[in-house]
Amino acid sequence: METREAAERFVRVWERAWAQHDVDALLALYAEGCVHRSMPFREPHRGRDELAAYLRWSFADERVVDVRFGAPVIGEHGVAVAEFRVFAEEGEGPSTLAGCVFVRFDAEGFAVEARDYWHSVPGHQEPAGSLFLG
């Protein structure tokens, strides 16, 4: 599978599955032996089982209002990056999580390595500027 096709499928599924907290749909995007990092200095989640545990933990108290991913930007060697923005309701009230995900895909189109960079703020607000999200 071409990187562009894999990346477009990745953001399309993430956008829908995050909104529905559909862990199984998300896991189907990843290779069995994937390595996922949520933030650059956290320990990685190795394999689908660890990734599933992380996703379930992340979704536990989150009530999603809206999820949006920008079109992926395709690089070399199976790598793509996409920006995302999530409006949610958690504990204290509304919040916005915005960030980007870097993904490396294998020849079959599975994510073998992923790293997220994100930031959250109180309230619902769009990220400043118009670089990626449309």
Short mmCIF file of C-alpha atoms in Angstrom, two decimals:
data_model
loop_
_atom_site.label_atom_id
_atom_site.label_comp_id
_atom_site.label_asym_id
_atom_site.label_seq_id
_atom_site.Cartn_x
_atom_site.Cartn_y
_atom_site.Cartn_z
CA MET A 1 0.00 0.00 0.00
CA GLU A 2 1.29 3.46 -0.85
CA THR A 3 2.08 5.77 2.06
CA ARG A 4 -0.49 8.36 0.96
CA GLU A 5 -3.27 5.77 0.91
CA ALA A 6 -2.24 4.38 4.32
CA ALA A 7 -2.01 7.88 5.83
CA GLU A 8 -5.38 8.98 4.46
CA ARG A 9 -6.98 5.82 5.84
CA PHE A 10 -5.20 6.40 9.17
CA VAL A 11 -6.57 9.93 9.67
CA ARG A 12 -10.05 8.99 8.39
CA VAL A 13 -10.33 6.07 10.83
CA TRP A 14 -8.77 8.01 13.74
CA GLU A 15 -11.19 10.90 13.23
CA ARG A 16 -14.25 8.63 13.36
CA ALA A 17 -12.98 6.10 15.92
CA TRP A 18 -11.70 8.72 18.39
CA ALA A 19 -15.12 10.37 18.36
CA GLN A 20 -16.72 6.97 19.11
CA HIS A 21 -13.93 5.65 21.39
CA ASP A 22 -13.70 2.63 19.06
CA VAL A 23 -10.46 1.05 20.26
CA ASP A 24 -10.79 -1.99 17.98
CA ALA A 25 -11.02 0.18 14.85
CA LEU A 26 -7.90 2.08 15.94
CA LEU A 27 -5.92 -1.08 16.73
CA ALA A 28 -6.66 -2.41 13.24
CA LEU A 29 -4.48 0.41 11.86
CA TYR A 30 -1.35 -0.76 13.70
CA ALA A 31 1.11 -3.60 13.11
CA GLU A 32 1.15 -6.24 15.84
CA GLY A 33 4.62 -5.14 17.00
CA CYS A 34 3.99 -1.40 16.74
CA VAL A 35 5.70 1.19 18.91
CA HIS A 36 3.55 4.16 19.93
CA ARG A 37 4.62 7.17 21.98
CA SER A 38 2.15 9.61 23.41
CA MET A 39 4.46 12.57 23.93
CA PRO A 40 8.18 12.33 23.24
CA PHE A 41 9.45 11.62 26.76
CA ARG A 42 6.91 9.05 27.89
CA GLU A 43 7.67 5.35 27.79
CA PRO A 44 6.43 3.81 24.54
CA HIS A 45 3.47 1.48 24.21
CA ARG A 46 4.88 -1.63 22.57
CA GLY A 47 2.47 -3.80 20.62
CA ARG A 48 -1.26 -3.67 20.20
CA ASP A 49 -2.03 -4.85 23.75
CA GLU A 50 -0.16 -1.96 25.39
CA LEU A 51 -1.62 0.48 22.87
CA ALA A 52 -5.14 -0.84 23.63
CA ALA A 53 -4.61 -0.34 27.36
CA TYR A 54 -3.39 3.21 26.79
CA LEU A 55 -6.33 4.08 24.52
CA ARG A 56 -8.90 2.70 26.96
CA TRP A 57 -7.27 4.67 29.78
CA SER A 58 -7.21 7.85 27.65
CA PHE A 59 -10.86 7.54 26.68
CA ALA A 60 -12.16 6.61 30.16
CA ASP A 61 -13.24 10.09 31.31
CA GLU A 62 -13.40 11.85 27.94
CA ARG A 63 -16.69 12.86 26.34
CA VAL A 64 -15.87 13.86 22.78
CA VAL A 65 -17.73 16.76 21.20
CA ASP A 66 -15.80 17.00 17.91
CA VAL A 67 -12.67 15.49 16.35
CA ARG A 68 -10.92 16.85 13.28
CA PHE A 69 -7.76 15.75 11.48
CA GLY A 70 -6.04 17.71 8.75
CA ALA A 71 -4.92 16.11 5.51
CA PRO A 72 -1.73 14.10 6.06
CA VAL A 73 1.57 15.44 4.82
CA ILE A 74 3.58 12.65 3.19
CA GLY A 75 7.33 12.32 3.65
CA GLU A 76 9.91 9.75 2.65
CA HIS A 77 10.37 6.15 3.76
CA GLY A 78 6.73 5.50 4.67
CA VAL A 79 6.41 8.49 6.99
CA ALA A 80 3.44 10.86 7.23
CA VAL A 81 2.33 13.54 9.67
CA ALA A 82 -1.15 14.85 10.40
CA GLU A 83 -2.50 17.56 12.66
CA PHE A 84 -5.54 16.95 14.88
CA ARG A 85 -7.90 18.89 17.14
CA VAL A 86 -10.35 17.43 19.66
CA PHE A 87 -13.09 19.25 21.54
CA ALA A 88 -14.01 17.26 24.65
CA GLU A 89 -15.71 17.51 28.00
CA GLU A 90 -13.64 16.18 30.89
CA GLY A 91 -13.85 16.56 34.66
CA GLU A 92 -13.68 20.35 35.02
CA GLY A 93 -15.56 21.11 31.79
CA PRO A 94 -14.74 21.77 28.15
CA SER A 95 -11.22 21.25 26.85
CA THR A 96 -9.35 21.32 23.56
CA LEU A 97 -6.54 18.96 22.69
CA ALA A 98 -4.51 19.89 19.61
CA GLY A 99 -1.41 18.27 18.22
CA CYS A 100 0.12 16.18 15.50
CA VAL A 101 0.99 12.56 14.94
CA PHE A 102 4.04 11.28 13.07
CA VAL A 103 3.54 7.78 11.66
CA ARG A 104 5.73 5.32 9.78
CA PHE A 105 3.86 2.72 7.75
CA ASP A 106 5.02 -0.67 6.53
CA ALA A 107 4.47 -1.98 2.99
CA GLU A 108 1.05 -3.37 3.97
CA GLY A 109 -0.10 0.03 5.24
CA PHE A 110 0.06 -0.72 8.98
CA ALA A 111 1.47 1.84 11.40
CA VAL A 112 4.70 0.37 12.78
CA GLU A 113 5.82 3.46 14.66
CA ALA A 114 3.90 6.53 15.82
CA ARG A 115 4.70 9.55 17.96
CA ASP A 116 2.23 12.18 19.14
CA TYR A 117 2.93 15.76 20.16
CA TRP A 118 -0.02 17.55 21.73
CA HIS A 119 -1.15 20.25 24.11
CA SER A 120 -4.46 20.81 25.86
CA VAL A 121 -6.18 23.96 27.09
CA PRO A 122 -9.42 24.69 28.94
CA GLY A 123 -12.40 25.59 26.76
CA HIS A 124 -13.06 24.94 23.10
CA GLN A 125 -10.82 26.88 20.74
CA GLU A 126 -9.32 26.36 17.31
CA PRO A 127 -5.53 26.25 16.96
CA ALA A 128 -4.08 29.58 15.85
CA GLY A 129 -3.09 29.98 12.22
CA SER A 130 -4.08 27.94 9.20
CA LEU A 131 -1.03 25.82 8.38
CA PHE A 132 -2.75 22.41 8.16
CA LEU A 133 -6.27 22.17 9.55
CA GLY A 134 -8.70 23.59 7.05
#
